[in-house]
XYZ file of C-alpha atoms in Angstrom:
617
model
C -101.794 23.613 2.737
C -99.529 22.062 5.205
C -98.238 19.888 2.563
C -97.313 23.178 -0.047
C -95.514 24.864 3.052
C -93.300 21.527 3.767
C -91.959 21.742 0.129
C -91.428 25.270 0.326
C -89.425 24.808 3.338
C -87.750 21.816 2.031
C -86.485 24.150 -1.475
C -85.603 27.120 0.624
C -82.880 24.626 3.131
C -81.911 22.921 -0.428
C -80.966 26.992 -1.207
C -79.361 27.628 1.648
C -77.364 24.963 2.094
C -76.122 24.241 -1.745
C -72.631 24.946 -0.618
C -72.709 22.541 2.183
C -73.532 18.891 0.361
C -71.716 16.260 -0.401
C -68.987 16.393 -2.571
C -69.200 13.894 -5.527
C -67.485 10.150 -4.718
C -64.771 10.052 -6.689
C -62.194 6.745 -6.676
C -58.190 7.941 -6.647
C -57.822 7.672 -10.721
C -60.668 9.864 -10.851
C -59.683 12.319 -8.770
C -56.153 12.273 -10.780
C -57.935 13.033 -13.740
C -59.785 15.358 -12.805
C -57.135 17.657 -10.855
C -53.624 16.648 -10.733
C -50.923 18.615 -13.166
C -47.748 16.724 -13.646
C -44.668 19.529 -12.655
C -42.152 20.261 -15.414
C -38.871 19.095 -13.383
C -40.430 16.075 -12.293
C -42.330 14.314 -15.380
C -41.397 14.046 -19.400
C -44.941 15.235 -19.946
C -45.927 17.811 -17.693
C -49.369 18.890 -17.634
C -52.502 17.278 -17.182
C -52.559 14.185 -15.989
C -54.216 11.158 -18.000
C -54.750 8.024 -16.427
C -55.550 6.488 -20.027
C -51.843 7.405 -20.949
C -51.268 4.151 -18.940
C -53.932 2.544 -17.992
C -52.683 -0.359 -15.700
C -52.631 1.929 -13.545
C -56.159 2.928 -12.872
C -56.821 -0.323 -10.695
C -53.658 0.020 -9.118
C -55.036 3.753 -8.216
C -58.698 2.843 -7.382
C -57.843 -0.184 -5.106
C -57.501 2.515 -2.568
C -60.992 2.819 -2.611
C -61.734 -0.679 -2.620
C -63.172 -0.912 1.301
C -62.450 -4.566 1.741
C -58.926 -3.819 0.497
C -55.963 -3.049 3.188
C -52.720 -4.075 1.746
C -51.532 -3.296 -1.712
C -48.236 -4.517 -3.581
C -46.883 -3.202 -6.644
C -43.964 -4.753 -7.578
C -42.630 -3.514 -11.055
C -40.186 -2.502 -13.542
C -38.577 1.153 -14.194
C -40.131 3.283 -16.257
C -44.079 2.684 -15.753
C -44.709 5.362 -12.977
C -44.735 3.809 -10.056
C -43.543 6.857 -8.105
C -46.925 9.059 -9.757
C -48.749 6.340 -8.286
C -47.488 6.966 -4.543
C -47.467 10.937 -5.658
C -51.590 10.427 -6.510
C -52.652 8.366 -3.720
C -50.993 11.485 -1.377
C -52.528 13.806 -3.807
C -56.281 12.614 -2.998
C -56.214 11.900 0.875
C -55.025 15.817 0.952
C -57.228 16.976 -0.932
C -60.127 14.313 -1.052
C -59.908 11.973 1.777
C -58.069 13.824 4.508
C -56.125 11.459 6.641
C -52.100 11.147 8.510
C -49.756 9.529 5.925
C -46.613 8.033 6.143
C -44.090 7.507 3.126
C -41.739 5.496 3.760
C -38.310 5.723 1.836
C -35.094 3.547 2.625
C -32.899 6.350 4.056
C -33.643 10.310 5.700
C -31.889 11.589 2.847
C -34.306 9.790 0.112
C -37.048 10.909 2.540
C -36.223 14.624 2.099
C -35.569 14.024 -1.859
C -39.153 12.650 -2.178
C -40.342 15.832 -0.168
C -38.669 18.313 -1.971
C -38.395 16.655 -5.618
C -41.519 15.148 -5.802
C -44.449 16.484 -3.488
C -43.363 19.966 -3.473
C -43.639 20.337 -7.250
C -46.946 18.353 -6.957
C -47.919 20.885 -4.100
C -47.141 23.831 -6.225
C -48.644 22.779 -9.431
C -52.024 20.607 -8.568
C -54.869 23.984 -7.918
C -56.968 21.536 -5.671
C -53.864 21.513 -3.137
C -53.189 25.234 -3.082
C -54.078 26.366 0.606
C -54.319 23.189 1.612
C -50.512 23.103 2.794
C -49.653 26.515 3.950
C -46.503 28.108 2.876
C -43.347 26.941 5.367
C -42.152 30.365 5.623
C -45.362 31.566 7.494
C -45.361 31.152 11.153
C -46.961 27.997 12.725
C -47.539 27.107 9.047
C -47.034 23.168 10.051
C -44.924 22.653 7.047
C -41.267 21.055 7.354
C -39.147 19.712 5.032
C -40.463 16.170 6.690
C -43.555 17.093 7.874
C -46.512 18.657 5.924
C -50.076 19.349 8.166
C -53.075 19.726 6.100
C -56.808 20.467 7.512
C -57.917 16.956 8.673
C -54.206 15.275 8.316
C -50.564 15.488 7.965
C -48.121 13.759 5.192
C -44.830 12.387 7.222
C -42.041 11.748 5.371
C -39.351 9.012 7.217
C -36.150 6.826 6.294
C -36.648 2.986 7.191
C -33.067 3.560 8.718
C -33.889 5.868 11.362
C -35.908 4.411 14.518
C -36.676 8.289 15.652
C -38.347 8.969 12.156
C -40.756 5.957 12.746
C -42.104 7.616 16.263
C -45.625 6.285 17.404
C -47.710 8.758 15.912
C -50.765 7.143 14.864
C -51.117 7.114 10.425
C -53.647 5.419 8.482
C -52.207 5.542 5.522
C -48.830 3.826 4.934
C -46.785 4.151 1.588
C -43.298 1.916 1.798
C -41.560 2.839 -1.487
C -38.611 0.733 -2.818
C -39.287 -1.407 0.227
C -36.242 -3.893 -1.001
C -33.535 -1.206 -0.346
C -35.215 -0.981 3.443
C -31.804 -2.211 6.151
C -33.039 -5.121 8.319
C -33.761 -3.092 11.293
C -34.538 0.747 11.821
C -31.704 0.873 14.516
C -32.516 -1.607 17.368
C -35.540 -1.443 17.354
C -36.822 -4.135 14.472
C -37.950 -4.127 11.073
C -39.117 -1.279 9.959
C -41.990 -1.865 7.816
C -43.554 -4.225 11.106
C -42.588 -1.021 13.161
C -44.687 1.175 10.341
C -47.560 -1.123 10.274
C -48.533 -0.991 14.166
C -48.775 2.486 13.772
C -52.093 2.375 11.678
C -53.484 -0.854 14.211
C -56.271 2.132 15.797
C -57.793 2.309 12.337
C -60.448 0.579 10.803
C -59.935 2.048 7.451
C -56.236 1.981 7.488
C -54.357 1.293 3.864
C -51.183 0.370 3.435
C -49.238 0.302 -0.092
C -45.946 -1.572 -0.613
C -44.038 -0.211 -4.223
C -40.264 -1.939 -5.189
C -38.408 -3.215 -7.865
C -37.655 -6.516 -6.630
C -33.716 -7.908 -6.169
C -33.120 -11.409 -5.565
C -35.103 -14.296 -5.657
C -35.660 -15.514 -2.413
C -34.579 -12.589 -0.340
C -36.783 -9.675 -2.130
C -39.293 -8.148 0.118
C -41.543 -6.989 -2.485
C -41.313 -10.839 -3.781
C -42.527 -11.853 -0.472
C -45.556 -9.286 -0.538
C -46.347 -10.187 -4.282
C -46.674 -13.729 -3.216
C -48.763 -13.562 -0.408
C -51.255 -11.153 -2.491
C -53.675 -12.204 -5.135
C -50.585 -11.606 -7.532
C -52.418 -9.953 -10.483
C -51.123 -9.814 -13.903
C -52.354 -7.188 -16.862
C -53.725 -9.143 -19.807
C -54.302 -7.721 -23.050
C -56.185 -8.935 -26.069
C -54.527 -10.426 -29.004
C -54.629 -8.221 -32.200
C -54.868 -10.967 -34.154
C -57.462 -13.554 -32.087
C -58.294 -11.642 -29.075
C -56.726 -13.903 -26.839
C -56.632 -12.083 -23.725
C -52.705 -12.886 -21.813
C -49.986 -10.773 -20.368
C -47.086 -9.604 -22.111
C -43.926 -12.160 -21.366
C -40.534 -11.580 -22.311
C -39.984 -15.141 -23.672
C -42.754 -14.542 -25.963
C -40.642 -11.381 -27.924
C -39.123 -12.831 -31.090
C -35.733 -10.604 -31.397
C -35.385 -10.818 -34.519
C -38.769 -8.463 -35.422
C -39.037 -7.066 -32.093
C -42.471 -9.064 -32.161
C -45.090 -10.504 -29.357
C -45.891 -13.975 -29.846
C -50.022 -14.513 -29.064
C -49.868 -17.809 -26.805
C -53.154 -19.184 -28.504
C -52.680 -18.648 -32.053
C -49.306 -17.759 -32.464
C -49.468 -14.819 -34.791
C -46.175 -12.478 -33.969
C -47.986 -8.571 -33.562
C -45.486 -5.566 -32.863
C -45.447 -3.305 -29.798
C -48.163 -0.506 -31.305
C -50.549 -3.501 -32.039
C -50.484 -5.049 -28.505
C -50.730 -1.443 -27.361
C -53.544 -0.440 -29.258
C -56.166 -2.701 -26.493
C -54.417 -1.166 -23.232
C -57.719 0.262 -22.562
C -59.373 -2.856 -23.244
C -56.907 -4.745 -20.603
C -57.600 -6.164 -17.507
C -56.309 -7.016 -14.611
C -56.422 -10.998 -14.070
C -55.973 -12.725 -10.690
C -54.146 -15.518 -9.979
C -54.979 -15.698 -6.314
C -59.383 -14.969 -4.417
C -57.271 -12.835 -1.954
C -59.315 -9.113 -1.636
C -58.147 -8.011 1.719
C -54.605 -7.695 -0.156
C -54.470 -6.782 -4.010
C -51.027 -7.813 -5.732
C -50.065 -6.334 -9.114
C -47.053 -7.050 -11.297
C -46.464 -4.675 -14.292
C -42.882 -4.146 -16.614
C -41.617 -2.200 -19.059
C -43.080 -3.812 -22.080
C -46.656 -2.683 -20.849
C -44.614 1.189 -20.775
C -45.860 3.840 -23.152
C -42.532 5.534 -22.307
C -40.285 2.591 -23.574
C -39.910 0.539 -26.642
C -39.434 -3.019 -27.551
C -36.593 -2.154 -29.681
C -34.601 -0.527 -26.355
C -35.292 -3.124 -24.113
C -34.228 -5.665 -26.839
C -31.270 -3.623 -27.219
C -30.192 -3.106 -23.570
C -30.665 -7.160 -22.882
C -28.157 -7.974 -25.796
C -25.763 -5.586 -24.153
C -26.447 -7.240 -20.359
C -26.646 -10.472 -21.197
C -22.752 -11.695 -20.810
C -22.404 -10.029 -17.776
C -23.781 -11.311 -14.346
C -24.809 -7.420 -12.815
C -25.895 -5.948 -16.110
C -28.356 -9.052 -16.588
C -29.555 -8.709 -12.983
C -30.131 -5.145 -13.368
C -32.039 -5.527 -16.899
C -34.049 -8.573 -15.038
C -35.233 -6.250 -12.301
C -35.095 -2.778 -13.781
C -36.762 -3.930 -16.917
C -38.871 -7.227 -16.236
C -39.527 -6.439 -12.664
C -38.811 -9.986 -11.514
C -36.620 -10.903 -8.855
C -33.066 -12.268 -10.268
C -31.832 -15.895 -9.329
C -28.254 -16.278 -8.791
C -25.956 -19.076 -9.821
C -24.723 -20.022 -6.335
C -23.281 -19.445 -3.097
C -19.705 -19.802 -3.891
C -17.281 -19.511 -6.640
C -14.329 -22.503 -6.868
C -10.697 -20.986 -6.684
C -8.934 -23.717 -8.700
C -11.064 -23.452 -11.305
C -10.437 -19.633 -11.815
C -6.930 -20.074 -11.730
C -6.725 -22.564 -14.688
C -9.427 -19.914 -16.339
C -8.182 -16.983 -15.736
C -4.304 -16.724 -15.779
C -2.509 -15.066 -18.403
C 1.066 -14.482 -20.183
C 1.130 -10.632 -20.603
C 2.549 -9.332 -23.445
C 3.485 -6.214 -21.103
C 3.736 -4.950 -17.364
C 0.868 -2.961 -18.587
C -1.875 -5.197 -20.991
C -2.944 -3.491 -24.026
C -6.626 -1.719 -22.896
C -5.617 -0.607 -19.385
C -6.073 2.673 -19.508
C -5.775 3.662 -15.894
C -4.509 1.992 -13.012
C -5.604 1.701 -8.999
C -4.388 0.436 -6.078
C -5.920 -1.168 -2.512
C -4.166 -1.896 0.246
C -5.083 -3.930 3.263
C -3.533 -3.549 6.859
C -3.136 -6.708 8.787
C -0.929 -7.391 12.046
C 2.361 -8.463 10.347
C 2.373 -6.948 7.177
C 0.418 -4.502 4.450
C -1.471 -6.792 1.461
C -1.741 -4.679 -2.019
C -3.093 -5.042 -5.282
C -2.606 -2.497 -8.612
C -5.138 -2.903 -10.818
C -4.994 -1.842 -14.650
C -8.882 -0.875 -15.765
C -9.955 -0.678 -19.107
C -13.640 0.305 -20.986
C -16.304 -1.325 -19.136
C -14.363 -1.684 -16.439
C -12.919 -4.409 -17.876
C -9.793 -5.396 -15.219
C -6.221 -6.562 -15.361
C -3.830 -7.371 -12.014
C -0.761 -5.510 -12.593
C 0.942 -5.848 -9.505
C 0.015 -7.812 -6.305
C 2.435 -8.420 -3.210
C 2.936 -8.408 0.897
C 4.924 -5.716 2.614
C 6.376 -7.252 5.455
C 6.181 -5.115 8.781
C 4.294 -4.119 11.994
C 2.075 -1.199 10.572
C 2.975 0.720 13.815
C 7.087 1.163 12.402
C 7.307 3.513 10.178
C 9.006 1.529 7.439
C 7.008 -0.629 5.907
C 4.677 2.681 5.272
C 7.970 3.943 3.838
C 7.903 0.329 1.445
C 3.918 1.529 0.579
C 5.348 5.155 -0.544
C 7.723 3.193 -2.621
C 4.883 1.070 -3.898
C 2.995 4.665 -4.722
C 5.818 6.055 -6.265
C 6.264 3.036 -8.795
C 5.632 3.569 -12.145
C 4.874 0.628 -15.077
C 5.344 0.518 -18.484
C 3.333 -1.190 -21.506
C 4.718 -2.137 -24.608
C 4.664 1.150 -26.621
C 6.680 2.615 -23.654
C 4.087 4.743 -22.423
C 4.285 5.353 -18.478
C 1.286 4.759 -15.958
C 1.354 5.779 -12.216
C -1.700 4.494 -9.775
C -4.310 7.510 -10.158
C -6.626 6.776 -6.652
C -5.196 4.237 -3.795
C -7.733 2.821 -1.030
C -6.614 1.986 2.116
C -8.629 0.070 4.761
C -8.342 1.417 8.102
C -10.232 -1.346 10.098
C -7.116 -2.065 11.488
C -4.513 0.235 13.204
C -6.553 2.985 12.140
C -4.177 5.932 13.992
C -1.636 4.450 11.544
C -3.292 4.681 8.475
C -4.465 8.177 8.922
C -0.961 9.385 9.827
C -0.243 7.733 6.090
C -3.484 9.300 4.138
C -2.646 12.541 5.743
C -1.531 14.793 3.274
C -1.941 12.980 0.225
C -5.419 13.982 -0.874
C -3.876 15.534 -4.162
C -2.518 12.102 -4.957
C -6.073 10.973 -4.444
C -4.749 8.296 -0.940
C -8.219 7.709 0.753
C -8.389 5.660 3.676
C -11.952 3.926 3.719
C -14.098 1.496 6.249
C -16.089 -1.125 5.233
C -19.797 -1.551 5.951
C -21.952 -4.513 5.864
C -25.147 -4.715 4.918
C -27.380 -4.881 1.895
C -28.572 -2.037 -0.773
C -25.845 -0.178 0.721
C -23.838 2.706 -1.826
C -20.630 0.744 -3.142
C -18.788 3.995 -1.977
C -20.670 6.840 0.111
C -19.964 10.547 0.969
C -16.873 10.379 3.064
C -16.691 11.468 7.153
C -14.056 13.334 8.216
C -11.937 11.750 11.195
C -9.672 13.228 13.149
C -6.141 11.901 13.054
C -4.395 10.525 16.535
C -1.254 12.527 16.216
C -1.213 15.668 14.104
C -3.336 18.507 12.961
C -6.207 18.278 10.336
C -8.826 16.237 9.775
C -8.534 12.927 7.220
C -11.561 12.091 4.948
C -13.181 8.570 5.091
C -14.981 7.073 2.410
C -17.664 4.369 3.780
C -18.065 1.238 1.567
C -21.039 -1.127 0.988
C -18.549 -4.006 0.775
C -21.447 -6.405 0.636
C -22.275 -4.547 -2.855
C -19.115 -4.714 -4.069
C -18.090 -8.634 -3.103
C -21.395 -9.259 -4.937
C -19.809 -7.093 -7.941
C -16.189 -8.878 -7.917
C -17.979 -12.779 -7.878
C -20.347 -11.960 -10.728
C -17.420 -10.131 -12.511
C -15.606 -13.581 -11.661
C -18.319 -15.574 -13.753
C -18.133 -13.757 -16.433
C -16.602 -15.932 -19.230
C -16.092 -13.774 -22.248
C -13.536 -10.909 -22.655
C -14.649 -7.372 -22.392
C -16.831 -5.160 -20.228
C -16.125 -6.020 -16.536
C -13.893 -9.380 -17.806
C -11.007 -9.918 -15.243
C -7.613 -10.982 -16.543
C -4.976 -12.573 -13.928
C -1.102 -12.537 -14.477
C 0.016 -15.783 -15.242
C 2.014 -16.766 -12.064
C -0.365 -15.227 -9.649
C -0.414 -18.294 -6.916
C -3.321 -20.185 -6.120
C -3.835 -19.304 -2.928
C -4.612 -16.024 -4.059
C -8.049 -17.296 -6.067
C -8.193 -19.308 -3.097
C -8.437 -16.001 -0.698
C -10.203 -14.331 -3.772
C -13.478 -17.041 -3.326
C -13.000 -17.163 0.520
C -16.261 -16.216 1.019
C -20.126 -17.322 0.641
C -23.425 -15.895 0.744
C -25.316 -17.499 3.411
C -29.489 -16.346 3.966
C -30.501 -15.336 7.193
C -33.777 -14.410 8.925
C -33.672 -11.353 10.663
C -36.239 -9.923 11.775
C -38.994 -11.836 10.154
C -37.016 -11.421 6.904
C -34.648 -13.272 4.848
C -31.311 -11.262 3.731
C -27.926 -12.317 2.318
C -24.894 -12.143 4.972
C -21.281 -12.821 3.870
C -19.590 -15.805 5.746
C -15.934 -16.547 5.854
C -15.101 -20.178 4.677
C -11.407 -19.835 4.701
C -9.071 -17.493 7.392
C -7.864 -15.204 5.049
C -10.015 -13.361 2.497
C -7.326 -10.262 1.791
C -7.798 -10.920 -2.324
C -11.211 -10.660 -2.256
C -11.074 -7.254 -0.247
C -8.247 -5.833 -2.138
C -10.927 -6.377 -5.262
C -13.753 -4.828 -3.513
C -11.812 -1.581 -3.049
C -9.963 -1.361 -6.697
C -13.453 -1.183 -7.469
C -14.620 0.920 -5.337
C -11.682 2.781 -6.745
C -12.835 2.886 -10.122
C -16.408 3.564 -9.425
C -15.339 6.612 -6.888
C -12.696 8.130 -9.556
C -15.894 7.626 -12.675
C -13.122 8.606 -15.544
C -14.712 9.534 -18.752
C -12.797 6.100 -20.973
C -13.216 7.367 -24.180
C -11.065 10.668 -23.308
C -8.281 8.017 -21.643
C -8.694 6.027 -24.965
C -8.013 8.884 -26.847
C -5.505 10.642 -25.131
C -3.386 7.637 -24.603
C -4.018 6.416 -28.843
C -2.820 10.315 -29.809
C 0.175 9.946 -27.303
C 4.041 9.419 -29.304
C 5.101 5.345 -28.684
C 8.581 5.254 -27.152
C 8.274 8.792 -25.351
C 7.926 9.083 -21.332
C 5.280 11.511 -20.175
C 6.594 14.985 -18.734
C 7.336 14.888 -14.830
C 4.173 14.614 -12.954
C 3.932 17.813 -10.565
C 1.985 18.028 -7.564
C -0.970 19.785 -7.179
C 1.015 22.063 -4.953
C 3.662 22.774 -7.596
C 0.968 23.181 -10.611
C -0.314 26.042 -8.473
C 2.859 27.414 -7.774
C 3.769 27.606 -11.310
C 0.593 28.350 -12.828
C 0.610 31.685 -10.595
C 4.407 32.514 -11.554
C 2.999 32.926 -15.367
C 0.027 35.045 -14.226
C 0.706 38.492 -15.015
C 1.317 41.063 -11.976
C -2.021 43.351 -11.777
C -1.005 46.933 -10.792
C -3.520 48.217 -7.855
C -5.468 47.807 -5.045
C -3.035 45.423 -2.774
C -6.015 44.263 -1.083
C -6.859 42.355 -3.847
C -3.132 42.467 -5.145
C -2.202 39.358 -2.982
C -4.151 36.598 -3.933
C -2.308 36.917 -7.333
């Protein structure tokens, strides 16, 4: 009797509470399955999301869930969803496994991209999140722009530049995305993935996941990770022995766009390899649990094909950046460089030429840098061509304090100029850069007022992963009225640009041609510098070191390219326009901006009316 009454007790609680068990374990890739919807603005294939669409990515996902697991490196290629995979491990501690996360971008701005590009669309368009985030217009709703509360947790966006974004609130999640564009130290106070990882020391569960496209060998962060994981590579069978082995780019044959199996040698195309994704498996090369290392690249993507990636390495493979950016965009390996140093004398033997012309055939534009030293103002013109392919027009000292006004009144001259090529058509410099390092009152008293002649004055900044030129600041000017836009450039970036241009041997995209004449102690100022590795901050990064005094060449190059990459003309409108224009006839008087307004409003027609809105006729 007493026995009959238990179980009827027991079924009625079972009843009752129903609602209140134990929601099914699910690992992250199931969860992702099961709920997440990929947003329209944010994916090529919005809708539900498929884990099976790529599924290399499943282990990546689940090791999450793996309890003896508490670091995890991805280091990989573009274009096999490494951002979804950040995106779904948020996705499930919101809604699944509530807990504080960090992500951890390189700057504040990227920080606020990710929030509002990426997890708000997520937010919006994944049902198991609704409520979970209220809406940021409601009061108290907890939700910034950087900072998202949730019942049981909070998602934190921060910049690995800012110190005050990395406060010590306590996270046991940590996401570092892109962790090879993080600066050396977040302000003074350290690295900043060291200064991210104490904050999740109070948890015994506490995951952190390092993503990146790696840069250089031997100073790439995610590099470093990989190799102190269990480094695990994706290995698919053979189609034609069932060999399992990864995919390796020396095993393509070019020629049929065609994977070589390693065993038995049969060549199988992209669709065949494909076809036993599901079947693949993740192999490691290091017993290492406690921190799970994978490698994936694009020839594993199911949003890329052979054929492209063949395609773009033809097209990078004379030049020195394009390669580097196929090797790490496309392979996800970290790129080796040549060396430390490029020899002068042996570029000016190379690359000194009789022109035919003050302007080469192919310039199609032409910039100018100038550099402000004690004595005297150092300038370079360059001509630029498709592919940014380079030619020194003009390169020269003005002599003079740059406090007297006359040797500005030489650099107006300079501006002024105008060169010919051999068909008589007429070029004047389009965009000047002028560093203002030195007597900086000076050089904004110059810039002033020439913004329609596009006369920027810039300031170098040193560091790595740095924009070559960035959003400009505006500074005010010592002795007159207005303010005078500065550009900020990653000269690092762009030193690294002008050596590898420098190696590159064959004429064409980013080739540089030299006038023949150009003294060699010019090539020797041009290669004036080395790249020297440094540990800072437990970390090994590339600094710039002087080897001669004077390095004016090789910072007049920097900012004729910065030129060219800040004016972005459209070269096959330049080609055009300059092929349909008469040989032997001088272009029309070049008005200001000023006097093009003037004019244009002489020939609008007077409106009868309202003088009100008469007047701005």
């Amino acid at each position: 009797m007493k026995r009959a009454l238990a179980q009827q007790v027991d079924s009625a609680l079972d009843e009752v509470f129903v609602d209140f068990k134990s929601p099914p374990e699910l690992t992250c890739s199931e969860w992702a399955d099961a709920e997440r919807r990929l947003s329209a603005e944010a994916s090529a294939e919005p809708g539900i999301w498929r884990t099976d669409r790529a599924p290399y990515q499943r282990a990546m996902l689940d090791a999450i869930n793996d309890p003896e697991c508490e670091d995890i490196t991805v280091m990989t290629s573009s274009q096999v969803g490494k951002t979804e995979i950040i995106l779904n491990d948020v996705g499930y501690f919101i809604d699944y496994d509530p807990a504080p996360i960090l992500v951890l971008q390189p700057t504040l701005e990227m920080a606020e991209t990710f929030s509002k590009d990426r997890l708000a669309p997520m937010v919006r368009d994944t049902p198991a999140l609704h409520g979970k985030i209220k809406d940021p217009r409601a009061r108290d709703s907890g939700n910034t722009l950087l900072h998202k509360k949730f019942p049981g947790g909070h998602v934190t966006m921060a910049g690995a530049n800012s110190a005050a974004s990395l406060a010590s609130r306590p996270i046991r999640i940590l996401m570092c995305d892109e962790v090879d564009r993080y600066p050396p130290s977040a302000g003074t106070e350290g690295d900043p993935i060291n200064l991210a990882a104490k904050r999740t020391r109070t948890f015994w569960n506490k995951k952190k996941i390092y993503v990146s496209t790696p840069t250089i060998t031997g100073i790439s962060r995610i590099e470093a990770l990989y190799e102190d994981s269990s480094k695990e590579k994706y290995h698919l069978p053979c189609p034609a022995c069932g060999d399992y082995q990864p995919l390796l780019w020396r095993n393509l044959n070019f020629e049929t766009v065609k994977h070589a199996c390693e065993k038995c040698g049969v060549l199988s195309d992209q669709y065949a390899w494909h076809a036993g994704m599901l079947e693949g498996k993740w192999v490691a090369e290091v017993d290492k649990r406690k921190h799970r290392g994978f490698h994936i690249h694009e020839m594993y993507s199911p949003w890329s094909t052979w054929q492209e990636m063949v395609d773009g390495f033809l097209k990078a493979k004379n030049q020195v950046e394009t390669l580097k950016v196929f090797v790490n965009t496309s392979l996800g390996e970290s790129f080796e460089e040549k060396g430390e140093g490029i020899d002068g004398d042996t570029l000016h033997g190379r690359l000194c030429e009789d022109y035919e012309a003050e302007v080469p055939d192919g310039v199609l534009v032409l910039t100018m840098a100038v550099d402000v030293q004690e004595t005297y103002l150092e300038l370079e013109v360059c001509g630029w061509g498709e592919g940014e392919e380079s030619w020194q027009i003009d390169y020269r000292q003005l002599l003079g304090s740059p406090t007297k006004k006359k040797v500005w009144q030489m650099l107006d001259d300079v501006l002024d100029n105008t060169y010919r090529d051999k068909h008589g058509n007429v070029f004047q410099i389009t965009i000047t850069m002028v560093d203002s390092g030195y007597s900086t009152s000076n050089v904004y008293d110059w810039v002033n007022g020439k913004k329609g002649r596009r006369v920027f004055a810039i300031k170098g900044v040193a560091g790595e992963g740095r924009p070559y030129v960035a959003a400009p600041s505006n500074k005010k000017k010592a002795r007159g009225k207005g303010k005078v836009p500065v550009y900020p450039l990653g000269v690092d970036e762009l030193k690294t640009l002008v050596y590898s241009r420098l190696e590159t041997e064959e004429e064409g995209p980013g080739y540089c041609h030299y006038r023949e004449g150009t003294p060699l102690e010019y090539f020797k100022g041009l290669t004036a510098e080395v790249v020297k590795k440094k540990i800072i901050k437990g970390w090994v990064y590339r600094v710039w070191v002087k080897t001669r005094p004077r390095n004016e060449p090789l910072d007049l190059r920097a900012y004729n390219i910065a030129a060219i990459k800040l004016l972005n003309p459209v070269w096959t409108a330049l080609a055009k326009r300059q092929q349909d224009s008469v040989p032997g006839t001088p272009e029309p008087e070049q008005l200001s901006p000023a006097k093009q307004l003037v004019q244009a409003r002489k020939k609008r027609p007077v409106k009868r009316g309202n003088y009100a809105k008469r007047w701005k006729q």
